[in-house]
mmCIF file with all atom_site columns, C-alpha atoms in Angstrom:
data_model
loop_
_atom_site.group_PDB
_atom_site.id
_atom_site.type_symbol
_atom_site.label_atom_id
_atom_site.label_alt_id
_atom_site.label_comp_id
_atom_site.label_asym_id
_atom_site.label_entity_id
_atom_site.label_seq_id
_atom_site.pdbx_PDB_ins_code
_atom_site.Cartn_x
_atom_site.Cartn_y
_atom_site.Cartn_z
_atom_site.occupancy
_atom_site.B_iso_or_equiv
_atom_site.pdbx_formal_charge
_atom_site.auth_seq_id
_atom_site.auth_comp_id
_atom_site.auth_asym_id
_atom_site.auth_atom_id
_atom_site.pdbx_PDB_model_num
ATOM 1   C CA . MET A 1 1   ? 133.946 58.221 97.099  1.00 83.00 ? 267 MET A CA 1
ATOM 2   C CA . ARG A 1 2   ? 136.866 60.598 96.130  1.00 88.00 ? 268 ARG A CA 1
ATOM 3   C CA . ILE A 1 3   ? 137.451 63.038 98.844  1.00 91.00 ? 269 ILE A CA 1
ATOM 4   C CA . LEU A 1 4   ? 139.718 65.885 99.474  1.00 93.00 ? 270 LEU A CA 1
ATOM 5   C CA . ILE A 1 5   ? 140.887 66.809 102.931 1.00 95.00 ? 271 ILE A CA 1
ATOM 6   C CA . VAL A 1 6   ? 142.166 70.472 103.495 1.00 95.00 ? 272 VAL A CA 1
ATOM 7   C CA . GLU A 1 7   ? 143.792 70.361 106.943 1.00 93.00 ? 273 GLU A CA 1
ATOM 8   C CA . ASP A 1 8   ? 146.777 72.157 108.252 1.00 92.00 ? 274 ASP A CA 1
ATOM 9   C CA . GLU A 1 9   ? 147.061 69.854 111.324 1.00 91.00 ? 275 GLU A CA 1
ATOM 10  C CA . THR A 1 10  ? 149.116 67.175 109.772 1.00 91.00 ? 276 THR A CA 1
ATOM 11  C CA . GLY A 1 11  ? 148.361 64.668 112.435 1.00 92.00 ? 277 GLY A CA 1
ATOM 12  C CA . LEU A 1 12  ? 144.691 64.886 111.784 1.00 91.00 ? 278 LEU A CA 1
ATOM 13  C CA . ALA A 1 13  ? 144.984 64.918 108.316 1.00 91.00 ? 279 ALA A CA 1
ATOM 14  C CA . ASP A 1 14  ? 146.803 61.886 108.134 1.00 92.00 ? 280 ASP A CA 1
ATOM 15  C CA . SER A 1 15  ? 144.649 60.013 110.620 1.00 92.00 ? 281 SER A CA 1
ATOM 16  C CA . LEU A 1 16  ? 141.616 61.162 108.519 1.00 91.00 ? 282 LEU A CA 1
ATOM 17  C CA . ARG A 1 17  ? 143.352 59.961 105.313 1.00 90.00 ? 283 ARG A CA 1
ATOM 18  C CA . GLN A 1 18  ? 144.044 56.610 106.536 1.00 91.00 ? 284 GLN A CA 1
ATOM 19  C CA . GLY A 1 19  ? 140.712 56.076 108.319 1.00 92.00 ? 285 GLY A CA 1
ATOM 20  C CA . LEU A 1 20  ? 138.659 57.224 105.136 1.00 91.00 ? 286 LEU A CA 1
ATOM 21  C CA . ALA A 1 21  ? 140.984 55.056 102.985 1.00 89.00 ? 287 ALA A CA 1
ATOM 22  C CA . ALA A 1 22  ? 140.470 52.100 105.377 1.00 88.00 ? 288 ALA A CA 1
ATOM 23  C CA . GLU A 1 23  ? 136.594 52.761 104.474 1.00 87.00 ? 289 GLU A CA 1
ATOM 24  C CA . GLY A 1 24  ? 137.253 52.191 100.759 1.00 84.00 ? 290 GLY A CA 1
ATOM 25  C CA . HIS A 1 25  ? 137.487 55.972 99.937  1.00 86.00 ? 291 HIS A CA 1
ATOM 26  C CA . LEU A 1 26  ? 140.066 57.626 97.580  1.00 86.00 ? 292 LEU A CA 1
ATOM 27  C CA . VAL A 1 27  ? 141.520 60.368 99.674  1.00 91.00 ? 293 VAL A CA 1
ATOM 28  C CA . ASP A 1 28  ? 143.863 63.235 98.722  1.00 91.00 ? 294 ASP A CA 1
ATOM 29  C CA . ALA A 1 29  ? 145.058 65.620 101.687 1.00 92.00 ? 295 ALA A CA 1
ATOM 30  C CA . VAL A 1 30  ? 146.690 69.143 101.495 1.00 93.00 ? 296 VAL A CA 1
ATOM 31  C CA . HIS A 1 31  ? 147.789 71.359 104.251 1.00 92.00 ? 297 HIS A CA 1
ATOM 32  C CA . ASP A 1 32  ? 147.200 75.034 103.165 1.00 93.00 ? 298 ASP A CA 1
ATOM 33  C CA . GLY A 1 33  ? 144.500 77.145 101.658 1.00 92.00 ? 299 GLY A CA 1
ATOM 34  C CA . HIS A 1 34  ? 146.296 77.941 98.599  1.00 93.00 ? 300 HIS A CA 1
ATOM 35  C CA . ARG A 1 35  ? 146.608 74.394 97.450  1.00 93.00 ? 301 ARG A CA 1
ATOM 36  C CA . GLY A 1 36  ? 143.047 73.453 98.851  1.00 93.00 ? 302 GLY A CA 1
ATOM 37  C CA . LEU A 1 37  ? 141.506 76.005 96.803  1.00 92.00 ? 303 LEU A CA 1
ATOM 38  C CA . GLU A 1 38  ? 143.402 74.890 93.759  1.00 92.00 ? 304 GLU A CA 1
ATOM 39  C CA . ALA A 1 39  ? 142.522 71.272 94.415  1.00 91.00 ? 305 ALA A CA 1
ATOM 40  C CA . ALA A 1 40  ? 138.760 72.149 94.843  1.00 91.00 ? 306 ALA A CA 1
ATOM 41  C CA . LEU A 1 41  ? 138.294 74.161 92.020  1.00 88.00 ? 307 LEU A CA 1
ATOM 42  C CA . THR A 1 42  ? 139.244 70.881 89.712  1.00 84.00 ? 308 THR A CA 1
ATOM 43  C CA . GLY A 1 43  ? 136.061 69.529 90.568  1.00 80.00 ? 309 GLY A CA 1
ATOM 44  C CA . ALA A 1 44  ? 137.580 66.193 90.797  1.00 82.00 ? 310 ALA A CA 1
ATOM 45  C CA . TYR A 1 45  ? 136.087 65.243 94.275  1.00 86.00 ? 311 TYR A CA 1
ATOM 46  C CA . ASP A 1 46  ? 132.661 63.953 95.500  1.00 86.00 ? 312 ASP A CA 1
ATOM 47  C CA . VAL A 1 47  ? 133.033 65.700 99.055  1.00 91.00 ? 313 VAL A CA 1
ATOM 48  C CA . ILE A 1 48  ? 135.509 68.124 100.471 1.00 94.00 ? 314 ILE A CA 1
ATOM 49  C CA . VAL A 1 49  ? 136.536 68.158 104.209 1.00 94.00 ? 315 VAL A CA 1
ATOM 50  C CA . LEU A 1 50  ? 137.781 71.548 104.712 1.00 93.00 ? 316 LEU A CA 1
ATOM 51  C CA . ASP A 1 51  ? 139.229 73.176 107.872 1.00 91.00 ? 317 ASP A CA 1
ATOM 52  C CA . VAL A 1 52  ? 138.168 76.748 108.731 1.00 89.00 ? 318 VAL A CA 1
ATOM 53  C CA . MET A 1 53  ? 141.535 77.966 110.221 1.00 88.00 ? 319 MET A CA 1
ATOM 54  C CA . LEU A 1 54  ? 144.308 77.356 107.490 1.00 91.00 ? 320 LEU A CA 1
ATOM 55  C CA . PRO A 1 55  ? 147.424 78.947 106.201 1.00 93.00 ? 321 PRO A CA 1
ATOM 56  C CA . GLY A 1 56  ? 146.545 81.195 103.329 1.00 91.00 ? 322 GLY A CA 1
ATOM 57  C CA . PRO A 1 57  ? 142.892 81.462 102.428 1.00 91.00 ? 323 PRO A CA 1
ATOM 58  C CA . SER A 1 58  ? 140.553 80.361 105.496 1.00 91.00 ? 324 SER A CA 1
ATOM 59  C CA . GLY A 1 59  ? 137.960 77.650 104.701 1.00 90.00 ? 325 GLY A CA 1
ATOM 60  C CA . TYR A 1 60  ? 135.229 80.376 104.597 1.00 91.00 ? 326 TYR A CA 1
ATOM 61  C CA . GLU A 1 61  ? 137.004 81.958 101.904 1.00 92.00 ? 327 GLU A CA 1
ATOM 62  C CA . ILE A 1 62  ? 137.657 78.825 100.007 1.00 92.00 ? 328 ILE A CA 1
ATOM 63  C CA . CYS A 1 63  ? 134.031 78.200 100.013 1.00 90.00 ? 329 CYS A CA 1
ATOM 64  C CA . ARG A 1 64  ? 133.020 81.561 98.874  1.00 89.00 ? 330 ARG A CA 1
ATOM 65  C CA . ARG A 1 65  ? 135.825 81.429 96.130  1.00 90.00 ? 331 ARG A CA 1
ATOM 66  C CA . MET A 1 66  ? 134.315 77.859 95.039  1.00 89.00 ? 332 MET A CA 1
ATOM 67  C CA . ARG A 1 67  ? 130.655 78.934 94.813  1.00 85.00 ? 333 ARG A CA 1
ATOM 68  C CA . ALA A 1 68  ? 131.325 82.109 93.071  1.00 84.00 ? 334 ALA A CA 1
ATOM 69  C CA . LEU A 1 69  ? 133.276 80.144 90.556  1.00 83.00 ? 335 LEU A CA 1
ATOM 70  C CA . GLY A 1 70  ? 130.549 77.757 89.987  1.00 78.00 ? 336 GLY A CA 1
ATOM 71  C CA . GLN A 1 71  ? 131.949 74.948 91.685  1.00 83.00 ? 337 GLN A CA 1
ATOM 72  C CA . TRP A 1 72  ? 129.460 73.122 93.821  1.00 82.00 ? 338 TRP A CA 1
ATOM 73  C CA . THR A 1 73  ? 131.146 70.106 95.389  1.00 86.00 ? 339 THR A CA 1
ATOM 74  C CA . PRO A 1 74  ? 129.506 69.551 98.790  1.00 89.00 ? 340 PRO A CA 1
ATOM 75  C CA . VAL A 1 75  ? 131.640 71.082 101.695 1.00 91.00 ? 341 VAL A CA 1
ATOM 76  C CA . LEU A 1 76  ? 131.834 69.733 105.230 1.00 91.00 ? 342 LEU A CA 1
ATOM 77  C CA . LEU A 1 77  ? 133.680 72.212 107.304 1.00 89.00 ? 343 LEU A CA 1
ATOM 78  C CA . LEU A 1 78  ? 136.112 71.336 110.383 1.00 86.00 ? 344 LEU A CA 1
ATOM 79  C CA . THR A 1 79  ? 136.553 73.765 112.950 1.00 80.00 ? 345 THR A CA 1
ATOM 80  C CA . ALA A 1 80  ? 137.669 74.152 116.382 1.00 75.00 ? 346 ALA A CA 1
ATOM 81  C CA . LYS A 1 81  ? 135.146 77.045 116.614 1.00 64.00 ? 347 LYS A CA 1
ATOM 82  C CA . ASP A 1 82  ? 131.819 76.245 118.230 1.00 61.00 ? 348 ASP A CA 1
ATOM 83  C CA . GLY A 1 83  ? 128.268 78.227 118.201 1.00 56.00 ? 349 GLY A CA 1
ATOM 84  C CA . GLU A 1 84  ? 125.462 79.117 116.021 1.00 57.00 ? 350 GLU A CA 1
ATOM 85  C CA . TYR A 1 85  ? 127.171 82.381 114.609 1.00 58.00 ? 351 TYR A CA 1
ATOM 86  C CA . ASP A 1 86  ? 130.217 80.463 113.272 1.00 64.00 ? 352 ASP A CA 1
ATOM 87  C CA . GLU A 1 87  ? 128.016 77.897 111.930 1.00 66.00 ? 353 GLU A CA 1
ATOM 88  C CA . ALA A 1 88  ? 125.883 80.439 110.086 1.00 71.00 ? 354 ALA A CA 1
ATOM 89  C CA . GLU A 1 89  ? 129.231 81.949 108.791 1.00 75.00 ? 355 GLU A CA 1
ATOM 90  C CA . GLY A 1 90  ? 130.128 78.752 107.250 1.00 73.00 ? 356 GLY A CA 1
ATOM 91  C CA . LEU A 1 91  ? 126.852 78.089 105.802 1.00 75.00 ? 357 LEU A CA 1
ATOM 92  C CA . ASP A 1 92  ? 126.440 81.559 104.425 1.00 77.00 ? 358 ASP A CA 1
ATOM 93  C CA . ALA A 1 93  ? 129.872 80.952 102.678 1.00 82.00 ? 359 ALA A CA 1
ATOM 94  C CA . GLY A 1 94  ? 128.445 78.079 100.910 1.00 83.00 ? 360 GLY A CA 1
ATOM 95  C CA . ALA A 1 95  ? 129.352 74.984 103.085 1.00 86.00 ? 361 ALA A CA 1
ATOM 96  C CA . ASP A 1 96  ? 126.840 72.254 103.299 1.00 85.00 ? 362 ASP A CA 1
ATOM 97  C CA . ASP A 1 97  ? 127.470 70.928 106.727 1.00 85.00 ? 363 ASP A CA 1
ATOM 98  C CA . TYR A 1 98  ? 129.651 71.706 109.749 1.00 83.00 ? 364 TYR A CA 1
ATOM 99  C CA . LEU A 1 99  ? 131.403 69.586 112.243 1.00 84.00 ? 365 LEU A CA 1
ATOM 100 C CA . SER A 1 100 ? 133.165 71.119 115.389 1.00 83.00 ? 366 SER A CA 1
ATOM 101 C CA . LYS A 1 101 ? 136.340 69.564 116.880 1.00 82.00 ? 367 LYS A CA 1
ATOM 102 C CA . PRO A 1 102 ? 136.731 67.205 118.482 1.00 83.00 ? 368 PRO A CA 1
ATOM 103 C CA . PHE A 1 103 ? 134.433 65.022 116.565 1.00 86.00 ? 369 PHE A CA 1
ATOM 104 C CA . SER A 1 104 ? 133.666 61.452 116.265 1.00 87.00 ? 370 SER A CA 1
ATOM 105 C CA . PHE A 1 105 ? 135.107 59.588 113.260 1.00 90.00 ? 371 PHE A CA 1
ATOM 106 C CA . VAL A 1 106 ? 131.777 57.564 112.979 1.00 90.00 ? 372 VAL A CA 1
ATOM 107 C CA . VAL A 1 107 ? 129.923 60.765 112.726 1.00 88.00 ? 373 VAL A CA 1
ATOM 108 C CA . LEU A 1 108 ? 132.132 62.106 110.297 1.00 90.00 ? 374 LEU A CA 1
ATOM 109 C CA . LEU A 1 109 ? 131.786 59.254 108.096 1.00 90.00 ? 375 LEU A CA 1
ATOM 110 C CA . ALA A 1 110 ? 127.879 59.349 108.238 1.00 88.00 ? 376 ALA A CA 1
ATOM 111 C CA . ARG A 1 111 ? 127.889 62.964 107.301 1.00 87.00 ? 377 ARG A CA 1
ATOM 112 C CA . LEU A 1 112 ? 130.146 62.331 104.252 1.00 90.00 ? 378 LEU A CA 1
ATOM 113 C CA . ARG A 1 113 ? 127.925 59.455 103.128 1.00 86.00 ? 379 ARG A CA 1
ATOM 114 C CA . ALA A 1 114 ? 124.807 61.664 103.507 1.00 83.00 ? 380 ALA A CA 1
ATOM 115 C CA . LEU A 1 115 ? 126.658 64.507 101.268 1.00 84.00 ? 381 LEU A CA 1
ATOM 116 C CA . GLY A 1 116 ? 127.643 61.936 98.736  1.00 80.00 ? 382 GLY A CA 1
ATOM 117 C CA . ARG A 1 117 ? 123.962 60.820 98.551  1.00 72.00 ? 383 ARG A CA 1
ATOM 118 C CA . ARG A 1 118 ? 122.529 64.408 98.359  1.00 64.00 ? 384 ARG A CA 1
ATOM 119 C CA . ARG A 1 119 ? 124.905 65.002 95.455  1.00 62.00 ? 385 ARG A CA 1
ATOM 120 C CA . GLY A 1 120 ? 123.314 61.963 93.533  1.00 54.00 ? 386 GLY A CA 1
ATOM 121 C CA . GLY A 1 121 ? 119.928 63.228 94.242  1.00 48.00 ? 387 GLY A CA 1
ATOM 122 C CA . GLY A 1 122 ? 118.459 59.655 94.630  1.00 47.00 ? 388 GLY A CA 1
ATOM 123 C CA . GLY A 1 123 ? 116.474 59.611 91.497  1.00 48.00 ? 389 GLY A CA 1
ATOM 124 C CA . ALA A 1 124 ? 113.668 61.579 92.879  1.00 58.00 ? 390 ALA A CA 1
ATOM 125 C CA . PRO A 1 125 ? 111.430 62.911 90.285  1.00 72.00 ? 391 PRO A CA 1
ATOM 126 C CA . PRO A 1 126 ? 111.361 66.762 89.673  1.00 84.00 ? 392 PRO A CA 1
ATOM 127 C CA . LEU A 1 127 ? 109.137 68.816 92.044  1.00 88.00 ? 393 LEU A CA 1
ATOM 128 C CA . ARG A 1 128 ? 107.251 72.040 91.039  1.00 89.00 ? 394 ARG A CA 1
ATOM 129 C CA . ALA A 1 129 ? 105.580 75.217 92.698  1.00 90.00 ? 395 ALA A CA 1
ATOM 130 C CA . GLY A 1 130 ? 104.492 77.567 90.154  1.00 89.00 ? 396 GLY A CA 1
ATOM 131 C CA . ASP A 1 131 ? 107.471 78.368 88.049  1.00 91.00 ? 397 ASP A CA 1
ATOM 132 C CA . LEU A 1 132 ? 109.815 76.846 90.676  1.00 93.00 ? 398 LEU A CA 1
ATOM 133 C CA . VAL A 1 133 ? 111.173 73.650 89.622  1.00 92.00 ? 399 VAL A CA 1
ATOM 134 C CA . LEU A 1 134 ? 113.590 71.435 91.546  1.00 91.00 ? 400 LEU A CA 1
ATOM 135 C CA . ASP A 1 135 ? 115.263 68.379 90.061  1.00 86.00 ? 401 ASP A CA 1
ATOM 136 C CA . PRO A 1 136 ? 116.836 66.336 92.877  1.00 78.00 ? 402 PRO A CA 1
ATOM 137 C CA . ALA A 1 137 ? 118.355 63.894 90.455  1.00 71.00 ? 403 ALA A CA 1
ATOM 138 C CA . ALA A 1 138 ? 120.110 66.443 88.617  1.00 74.00 ? 404 ALA A CA 1
ATOM 139 C CA . ARG A 1 139 ? 120.702 68.561 91.591  1.00 77.00 ? 405 ARG A CA 1
ATOM 140 C CA . ARG A 1 140 ? 119.292 71.524 89.602  1.00 85.00 ? 406 ARG A CA 1
ATOM 141 C CA . CYS A 1 141 ? 116.890 74.505 90.822  1.00 91.00 ? 407 CYS A CA 1
ATOM 142 C CA . LEU A 1 142 ? 115.388 76.814 88.236  1.00 93.00 ? 408 LEU A CA 1
ATOM 143 C CA . ARG A 1 143 ? 112.862 79.593 88.350  1.00 93.00 ? 409 ARG A CA 1
ATOM 144 C CA . GLY A 1 144 ? 111.137 80.616 85.275  1.00 89.00 ? 410 GLY A CA 1
ATOM 145 C CA . GLY A 1 145 ? 113.791 78.838 83.288  1.00 86.00 ? 411 GLY A CA 1
ATOM 146 C CA . VAL A 1 146 ? 116.738 80.792 85.213  1.00 92.00 ? 412 VAL A CA 1
ATOM 147 C CA . GLU A 1 147 ? 119.181 78.452 87.171  1.00 91.00 ? 413 GLU A CA 1
ATOM 148 C CA . ILE A 1 148 ? 119.580 78.924 90.925  1.00 93.00 ? 414 ILE A CA 1
ATOM 149 C CA . GLU A 1 149 ? 122.507 77.181 92.467  1.00 89.00 ? 415 GLU A CA 1
ATOM 150 C CA . LEU A 1 150 ? 122.052 75.711 95.728  1.00 88.00 ? 416 LEU A CA 1
ATOM 151 C CA . THR A 1 151 ? 124.110 73.900 98.377  1.00 84.00 ? 417 THR A CA 1
ATOM 152 C CA . ALA A 1 152 ? 123.401 70.162 98.982  1.00 80.00 ? 418 ALA A CA 1
ATOM 153 C CA . ARG A 1 153 ? 121.774 71.012 102.310 1.00 84.00 ? 419 ARG A CA 1
ATOM 154 C CA . GLU A 1 154 ? 119.735 73.947 100.885 1.00 89.00 ? 420 GLU A CA 1
ATOM 155 C CA . LEU A 1 155 ? 118.543 71.591 98.126  1.00 87.00 ? 421 LEU A CA 1
ATOM 156 C CA . ALA A 1 156 ? 117.573 68.954 100.493 1.00 86.00 ? 422 ALA A CA 1
ATOM 157 C CA . VAL A 1 157 ? 115.620 71.465 102.760 1.00 91.00 ? 423 VAL A CA 1
ATOM 158 C CA . LEU A 1 158 ? 114.070 72.613 99.763  1.00 92.00 ? 424 LEU A CA 1
ATOM 159 C CA . GLN A 1 159 ? 112.913 69.278 98.483  1.00 88.00 ? 425 GLN A CA 1
ATOM 160 C CA . TYR A 1 160 ? 111.433 68.429 101.812 1.00 89.00 ? 426 TYR A CA 1
ATOM 161 C CA . LEU A 1 161 ? 109.557 71.666 101.655 1.00 92.00 ? 427 LEU A CA 1
ATOM 162 C CA . MET A 1 162 ? 108.287 71.295 98.025  1.00 91.00 ? 428 MET A CA 1
ATOM 163 C CA . ALA A 1 163 ? 107.373 67.504 98.802  1.00 86.00 ? 429 ALA A CA 1
ATOM 164 C CA . ASN A 1 164 ? 104.908 68.702 101.160 1.00 86.00 ? 430 ASN A CA 1
ATOM 165 C CA . ALA A 1 165 ? 103.828 71.963 99.047  1.00 84.00 ? 431 ALA A CA 1
ATOM 166 C CA . GLY A 1 166 ? 100.553 73.460 100.631 1.00 82.00 ? 432 GLY A CA 1
ATOM 167 C CA . ARG A 1 167 ? 100.994 71.814 103.915 1.00 87.00 ? 433 ARG A CA 1
ATOM 168 C CA . ALA A 1 168 ? 102.673 73.468 107.087 1.00 91.00 ? 434 ALA A CA 1
ATOM 169 C CA . VAL A 1 169 ? 106.044 71.771 108.090 1.00 91.00 ? 435 VAL A CA 1
ATOM 170 C CA . ALA A 1 170 ? 107.492 71.916 111.650 1.00 91.00 ? 436 ALA A CA 1
ATOM 171 C CA . LYS A 1 171 ? 111.150 72.883 111.857 1.00 89.00 ? 437 LYS A CA 1
ATOM 172 C CA . ARG A 1 172 ? 111.603 69.766 113.885 1.00 87.00 ? 438 ARG A CA 1
ATOM 173 C CA . ASP A 1 173 ? 110.220 67.728 110.870 1.00 88.00 ? 439 ASP A CA 1
ATOM 174 C CA . ILE A 1 174 ? 112.780 69.459 108.631 1.00 89.00 ? 440 ILE A CA 1
ATOM 175 C CA . LEU A 1 175 ? 115.532 68.732 110.948 1.00 86.00 ? 441 LEU A CA 1
ATOM 176 C CA . ASP A 1 176 ? 114.676 65.041 111.397 1.00 83.00 ? 442 ASP A CA 1
ATOM 177 C CA . GLU A 1 177 ? 114.311 64.442 107.644 1.00 81.00 ? 443 GLU A CA 1
ATOM 178 C CA . VAL A 1 178 ? 117.215 66.354 106.426 1.00 81.00 ? 444 VAL A CA 1
ATOM 179 C CA . TRP A 1 179 ? 119.989 66.074 109.179 1.00 77.00 ? 445 TRP A CA 1
ATOM 180 C CA . ASP A 1 180 ? 121.556 62.900 110.122 1.00 65.00 ? 446 ASP A CA 1
ATOM 181 C CA . PHE A 1 181 ? 121.825 63.704 113.801 1.00 63.00 ? 447 PHE A CA 1
ATOM 182 C CA . PRO A 1 182 ? 118.819 65.707 114.540 1.00 62.00 ? 448 PRO A CA 1
ATOM 183 C CA . GLY A 1 183 ? 118.843 65.127 118.080 1.00 65.00 ? 449 GLY A CA 1
ATOM 184 C CA . ASP A 1 184 ? 122.449 66.902 118.502 1.00 66.00 ? 450 ASP A CA 1
ATOM 185 C CA . THR A 1 185 ? 121.340 69.854 116.311 1.00 73.00 ? 451 THR A CA 1
ATOM 186 C CA . ASP A 1 186 ? 119.360 72.929 117.453 1.00 77.00 ? 452 ASP A CA 1
ATOM 187 C CA . ALA A 1 187 ? 116.185 73.240 115.399 1.00 77.00 ? 453 ALA A CA 1
ATOM 188 C CA . ASN A 1 188 ? 116.703 77.061 114.848 1.00 82.00 ? 454 ASN A CA 1
ATOM 189 C CA . ILE A 1 189 ? 119.591 76.008 112.286 1.00 87.00 ? 455 ILE A CA 1
ATOM 190 C CA . VAL A 1 190 ? 116.587 75.534 109.970 1.00 90.00 ? 456 VAL A CA 1
ATOM 191 C CA . GLU A 1 191 ? 116.033 79.156 110.125 1.00 91.00 ? 457 GLU A CA 1
ATOM 192 C CA . VAL A 1 192 ? 119.647 79.947 108.688 1.00 90.00 ? 458 VAL A CA 1
ATOM 193 C CA . TYR A 1 193 ? 118.801 77.489 105.875 1.00 92.00 ? 459 TYR A CA 1
ATOM 194 C CA . VAL A 1 194 ? 115.231 79.099 105.044 1.00 94.00 ? 460 VAL A CA 1
ATOM 195 C CA . SER A 1 195 ? 116.815 82.375 105.261 1.00 94.00 ? 461 SER A CA 1
ATOM 196 C CA . SER A 1 196 ? 119.279 81.394 102.730 1.00 93.00 ? 462 SER A CA 1
ATOM 197 C CA . LEU A 1 197 ? 116.838 79.732 100.429 1.00 95.00 ? 463 LEU A CA 1
ATOM 198 C CA . ARG A 1 198 ? 114.482 82.913 100.444 1.00 95.00 ? 464 ARG A CA 1
ATOM 199 C CA . ARG A 1 199 ? 117.548 85.069 99.393  1.00 94.00 ? 465 ARG A CA 1
ATOM 200 C CA . LYS A 1 200 ? 118.005 82.776 96.471  1.00 94.00 ? 466 LYS A CA 1
ATOM 201 C CA . ILE A 1 201 ? 114.540 81.435 95.131  1.00 95.00 ? 467 ILE A CA 1
ATOM 202 C CA . ASP A 1 202 ? 112.195 84.489 96.350  1.00 94.00 ? 468 ASP A CA 1
ATOM 203 C CA . ALA A 1 203 ? 113.929 87.799 96.726  1.00 93.00 ? 469 ALA A CA 1
ATOM 204 C CA . PRO A 1 204 ? 115.536 88.174 93.170  1.00 94.00 ? 470 PRO A CA 1
ATOM 205 C CA . PHE A 1 205 ? 112.115 87.278 91.675  1.00 93.00 ? 471 PHE A CA 1
ATOM 206 C CA . GLY A 1 206 ? 109.692 89.225 93.829  1.00 92.00 ? 472 GLY A CA 1
ATOM 207 C CA . ARG A 1 207 ? 108.106 85.902 95.093  1.00 92.00 ? 473 ARG A CA 1
ATOM 208 C CA . ARG A 1 208 ? 107.157 84.783 98.397  1.00 92.00 ? 474 ARG A CA 1
ATOM 209 C CA . THR A 1 209 ? 107.457 80.869 97.937  1.00 93.00 ? 475 THR A CA 1
ATOM 210 C CA . ILE A 1 210 ? 108.315 79.932 101.519 1.00 94.00 ? 476 ILE A CA 1
ATOM 211 C CA . VAL A 1 211 ? 105.864 81.200 103.918 1.00 94.00 ? 477 VAL A CA 1
ATOM 212 C CA . THR A 1 212 ? 106.300 81.221 107.658 1.00 93.00 ? 478 THR A CA 1
ATOM 213 C CA . VAL A 1 213 ? 103.497 79.546 109.665 1.00 92.00 ? 479 VAL A CA 1
ATOM 214 C CA . HIS A 1 214 ? 103.560 81.117 113.000 1.00 90.00 ? 480 HIS A CA 1
ATOM 215 C CA . GLY A 1 215 ? 103.699 78.409 115.877 1.00 85.00 ? 481 GLY A CA 1
ATOM 216 C CA . THR A 1 216 ? 104.375 75.642 113.248 1.00 86.00 ? 482 THR A CA 1
ATOM 217 C CA . GLY A 1 217 ? 107.088 76.345 110.895 1.00 91.00 ? 483 GLY A CA 1
ATOM 218 C CA . TYR A 1 218 ? 107.153 76.556 107.344 1.00 94.00 ? 484 TYR A CA 1
ATOM 219 C CA . ARG A 1 219 ? 104.951 76.010 104.051 1.00 93.00 ? 485 ARG A CA 1
ATOM 220 C CA . ILE A 1 220 ? 105.570 76.170 100.403 1.00 93.00 ? 486 ILE A CA 1
ATOM 221 C CA . ALA A 1 221 ? 103.063 78.244 98.268  1.00 89.00 ? 487 ALA A CA 1
ATOM 222 C CA . ALA A 1 222 ? 101.568 75.752 95.827  1.00 78.00 ? 488 ALA A CA 1
ATOM 223 C CA . ASP A 1 223 ? 101.473 78.420 93.107  1.00 80.00 ? 489 ASP A CA 1
ATOM 224 C CA . GLY A 1 224 ? 105.073 79.208 94.016  1.00 76.00 ? 490 GLY A CA 1
ATOM 225 C CA . GLY A 1 225 ? 104.166 82.668 95.625  1.00 76.00 ? 491 GLY A CA 1
ATOM 226 C CA . ARG A 1 226 ? 102.943 84.227 92.642  1.00 77.00 ? 492 ARG A CA 1
ATOM 227 C CA . PRO A 1 227 ? 102.581 88.108 93.352  1.00 68.00 ? 493 PRO A CA 1
#
């Protein structure tokens, strides 16, 4: 993969660049938010490793600007912050994954590989629920012909739900399927993604596609939640 690192700790950035290059990846590194945003908007990268606290625009702001301008390269946020509210802020800004410092390089590698795989979609066939269509191979989601932009993780969560349309799916099942290290992740983070998906695929269209099944988890309405 071609990977962009945006990290103001030059020692960490150099260490990551060398380690990722040793794994066969092509890596560029910049050390402030302005150059990070400029590089990210080129669309030349498969994955972006993005620190939150940067000189200039923060990692959160870079994510927001990227998504607002239609740039959907998967983003892995690196931060010294820890906690579900910080994670939720990053995800709401458009990040696909989140890793708190200090972290294992082996874990970082695995998460980057997973983001790269999700971007490709794996050749899975399109899924449908009423007028909601998800094409994992093309990484596209449409409702009534209107395209909806999803992050790589949102797409993966929706893909799992739609593949099980009509059946109640537990939060832990979603976590086990979509997250690479589910044992280290609070299952409640699934709620953050479901909430984000509802804001994108349901609310603007007056639909209720993702239904909460109390005591279990969630279910996709097979008819796409038609009113």
